Amino acid sequence: MPDSPPPEPDSKRMFDLLLGLKMDPGGAYTFTQEVGNMAGANLIARFESKLEAQNAKIDAQSTQTAALKSEIASLRWMVGLGFTLLALLITLLRFFG
């Protein structure tokens, strides 16, 4: 069997433990690398779920902002119409008053 490459420094303790448990070096190396890969995949999955939750919050805020913009536009039209009607009423009262 060819020599296994040395484990990465972070996984050396696990590798040494497996060797102490009389596991062959190739199997210990493979096991150590697979545990690291699974931990990395788990971290990525957790990060992605947090990112998706953050994106959902941003989408909700965008929806609220769009609703507020629509409401402001409606209020602007109502205020403009109110001033126009008020000006018309003042003009009519001066003309007929």
XYZ file of N, CA and C in Angstrom:
291
model
N 0.848 -1.167 0.000
C 0.000 0.000 0.000
C 0.899 1.237 0.000
N 0.607 2.243 -0.865
C 1.441 3.448 -0.901
C 1.239 4.247 0.378
N 2.258 5.033 0.698
C 2.168 5.865 1.901
C 1.079 6.910 1.736
N 0.342 7.146 2.814
C -0.702 8.171 2.808
C -0.042 9.528 2.995
N -0.601 10.562 2.354
C -0.056 11.905 2.581
C -0.305 12.303 4.030
N 0.497 13.200 4.562
C 0.278 13.612 5.953
C -1.046 14.363 6.079
N -1.734 14.188 7.193
C -3.006 14.901 7.366
C -2.769 16.388 7.543
N -3.815 17.145 7.310
C -3.739 18.588 7.518
C -3.568 18.857 9.006
N -2.933 19.962 9.376
C -2.653 20.230 10.797
C -3.885 20.198 11.696
N -5.028 20.686 11.205
C -6.230 20.725 12.033
C -6.755 19.333 12.355
N -6.496 18.361 11.501
C -7.029 17.022 11.715
C -5.974 16.051 12.238
N -4.818 16.540 12.586
C -3.732 15.664 13.043
C -4.085 14.927 14.323
N -4.762 15.588 15.255
C -5.126 14.919 16.507
C -6.050 13.739 16.266
N -7.027 13.923 15.380
C -7.936 12.823 15.065
C -7.165 11.697 14.367
N -6.299 12.061 13.457
C -5.486 11.082 12.740
C -4.631 10.285 13.729
N -3.989 10.981 14.676
C -3.164 10.304 15.675
C -4.006 9.392 16.559
N -5.212 9.834 16.903
C -6.104 9.005 17.706
C -6.457 7.720 16.971
N -6.783 7.834 15.707
C -7.140 6.645 14.919
C -5.955 5.708 14.778
N -4.766 6.261 14.614
C -3.573 5.410 14.562
C -3.362 4.716 15.902
N -3.630 5.413 17.003
C -3.514 4.822 18.331
C -4.516 3.713 18.557
N -5.632 3.771 17.835
C -6.650 2.715 17.923
C -6.368 1.582 16.943
N -5.151 1.568 16.410
C -4.653 0.511 15.521
C -5.343 0.494 14.158
N -5.786 1.648 13.692
C -6.355 1.744 12.348
C -5.202 1.933 11.379
N -5.323 1.344 10.179
C -4.228 1.498 9.214
C -4.139 2.963 8.776
N -2.934 3.439 8.447
C -2.747 4.862 8.118
C -3.611 5.338 6.957
N -3.782 4.517 5.927
C -4.612 4.928 4.787
C -6.061 5.121 5.188
N -6.587 4.198 5.970
C -7.972 4.314 6.433
C -8.148 5.486 7.373
N -7.156 5.694 8.259
C -7.231 6.820 9.193
C -7.223 8.144 8.436
N -6.384 8.221 7.411
C -6.305 9.444 6.610
C -7.628 9.691 5.889
N -8.157 8.640 5.266
C -9.417 8.777 4.533
C -10.545 9.191 5.468
N -10.618 8.547 6.621
C -11.657 8.885 7.590
C -11.537 10.344 8.032
N -10.323 10.766 8.329
C -10.092 12.140 8.776
C -10.505 13.146 7.704
N -10.163 12.854 6.462
C -10.530 13.764 5.369
C -12.042 13.798 5.159
N -12.698 12.642 5.275
C -14.155 12.597 5.090
C -14.875 13.362 6.195
N -14.380 13.243 7.427
C -14.988 14.008 8.522
C -14.853 15.503 8.243
N -13.688 15.927 7.769
C -13.498 17.337 7.417
C -14.421 17.776 6.298
N -14.592 16.909 5.304
C -15.490 17.241 4.190
C -16.934 17.361 4.660
N -17.365 16.443 5.536
C -18.738 16.504 6.047
C -18.952 17.759 6.886
N -17.947 18.124 7.693
C -18.072 19.340 8.498
C -18.163 20.569 7.598
N -17.375 20.586 6.531
C -17.439 21.701 5.587
C -18.786 21.784 4.899
N -19.320 20.619 4.506
C -20.633 20.604 3.850
C -21.718 21.075 4.810
N -21.613 20.681 6.075
C -22.586 21.112 7.074
C -22.521 22.619 7.274
N -21.326 23.156 7.345
C -21.152 24.598 7.516
C -21.738 25.357 6.326
N -21.490 24.863 5.137
C -22.029 25.516 3.938
C -23.551 25.474 3.944
N -24.129 24.327 4.323
C -25.590 24.206 4.360
C -26.186 25.182 5.372
N -25.559 25.305 6.530
C -26.061 26.234 7.537
C -25.946 27.671 7.047
N -24.857 28.002 6.408
C -24.665 29.350 5.877
C -25.709 29.654 4.807
N -25.959 28.681 3.927
C -26.956 28.894 2.868
C -28.345 29.104 3.454
N -28.705 28.348 4.506
C -30.033 28.517 5.092
C -30.162 29.894 5.746
N -29.095 30.363 6.393
C -29.142 31.709 6.975
C -29.221 32.775 5.884
N -28.528 32.548 4.787
C -28.566 33.484 3.673
C -29.964 33.529 3.055
N -30.599 32.366 2.926
C -31.959 32.329 2.383
C -32.939 33.052 3.307
N -32.773 32.878 4.619
C -33.643 33.580 5.572
C -33.444 35.083 5.467
N -32.206 35.514 5.319
C -31.921 36.943 5.173
C -32.523 37.484 3.877
N -32.427 36.712 2.802
C -33.018 37.135 1.531
C -34.534 37.241 1.643
N -35.153 36.330 2.408
C -36.605 36.395 2.598
C -36.988 37.671 3.346
N -36.194 38.048 4.347
C -36.465 39.285 5.072
C -36.326 40.498 4.157
N -35.306 40.490 3.322
C -35.095 41.605 2.392
C -36.253 41.694 1.401
N -36.724 40.540 0.908
C -37.863 40.537 -0.013
C -39.112 41.087 0.661
N -39.329 40.727 1.926
C -40.494 41.238 2.656
C -40.396 42.751 2.821
N -39.204 43.240 3.119
C -39.030 44.688 3.265
C -39.229 45.399 1.933
N -38.799 44.778 0.850
C -39.006 45.376 -0.472
C -40.496 45.474 -0.787
N -41.234 44.451 -0.417
C -42.682 44.463 -0.638
C -43.343 45.572 0.176
N -42.911 45.716 1.432
C -43.459 46.784 2.267
C -43.117 48.156 1.706
N -41.908 48.318 1.212
C -41.490 49.592 0.635
C -42.328 49.922 -0.601
N -42.575 48.922 -1.433
C -43.394 49.145 -2.629
C -44.811 49.540 -2.242
N -45.358 48.918 -1.205
C -46.706 49.261 -0.753
C -46.739 50.696 -0.223
N -45.717 51.086 0.526
C -45.660 52.458 1.045
C -45.533 53.480 -0.075
N -44.732 53.162 -1.095
C -44.600 54.077 -2.236
C -45.936 54.258 -2.935
N -46.676 53.178 -3.086
C -47.990 53.244 -3.723
C -48.949 54.094 -2.887
N -48.904 53.906 -1.573
C -49.773 54.677 -0.693
C -49.427 56.165 -0.725
N -48.149 56.476 -0.752
C -47.719 57.880 -0.828
C -48.173 58.506 -2.142
N -48.076 57.758 -3.219
C -48.528 58.279 -4.516
C -50.025 58.570 -4.484
N -50.804 57.689 -3.868
C -52.254 57.912 -3.761
C -52.550 59.146 -2.915
N -51.842 59.280 -1.797
C -52.049 60.442 -0.939
C -51.679 61.732 -1.655
N -50.636 61.693 -2.451
C -50.228 62.873 -3.204
C -51.338 63.313 -4.153
N -51.972 62.345 -4.825
C -53.075 62.677 -5.727
C -54.266 63.247 -4.949
N -54.551 62.661 -3.776
C -55.683 63.148 -2.987
C -55.437 64.565 -2.480
N -54.238 64.857 -2.018
C -53.916 66.200 -1.542
C -54.003 67.198 -2.701
N -53.482 66.815 -3.840
C -53.571 67.690 -5.015
C -55.009 67.957 -5.418
N -55.820 66.914 -5.405
C -57.237 67.077 -5.739
C -57.935 67.952 -4.689
N -57.585 67.765 -3.426
C -58.179 68.573 -2.348
C -57.844 70.048 -2.514
N -56.577 70.359 -2.810
C -56.204 71.771 -3.029
C -56.904 72.355 -4.246
N -57.048 71.546 -5.275
C -57.741 72.026 -6.479
C -59.201 72.341 -6.172
N -59.864 71.439 -5.439
C -61.269 71.676 -5.083
C -61.401 72.880 -4.152
N -60.448 73.050 -3.225
C -60.467 74.193 -2.329
C -60.291 75.501 -3.109
N -59.370 75.497 -4.069
C -59.167 76.693 -4.896
C -60.417 76.992 -5.719
N -61.057 75.963 -6.242
C -62.294 76.143 -7.009
C -63.401 76.701 -6.118
N -63.509 76.193 -4.890
C -64.525 76.676 -3.956
C -64.286 78.144 -3.601
N -63.035 78.512 -3.335
C -62.717 79.913 -3.021
C -63.043 80.817 -4.191
N -62.718 80.362 -5.403
C -63.017 81.155 -6.602
C -64.522 81.339 -6.768
N -65.285 80.264 -6.575
C -66.743 80.361 -6.712
C -67.350 81.268 -5.634
N -66.845 81.184 -4.406
C -67.374 82.038 -3.334
C -67.061 83.514 -3.596
N -65.897 83.800 -4.155
C -65.567 85.191 -4.477
C -66.400 85.703 -5.653
N -66.629 84.816 -6.603
C -67.370 85.217 -7.792
C -68.844 85.464 -7.482
N -69.437 84.564 -6.671
C -70.857 84.685 -6.360
C -71.123 85.320 -4.991
N -70.074 85.632 -4.243
C -70.270 86.127 -2.882
C -70.257 87.593 -2.735
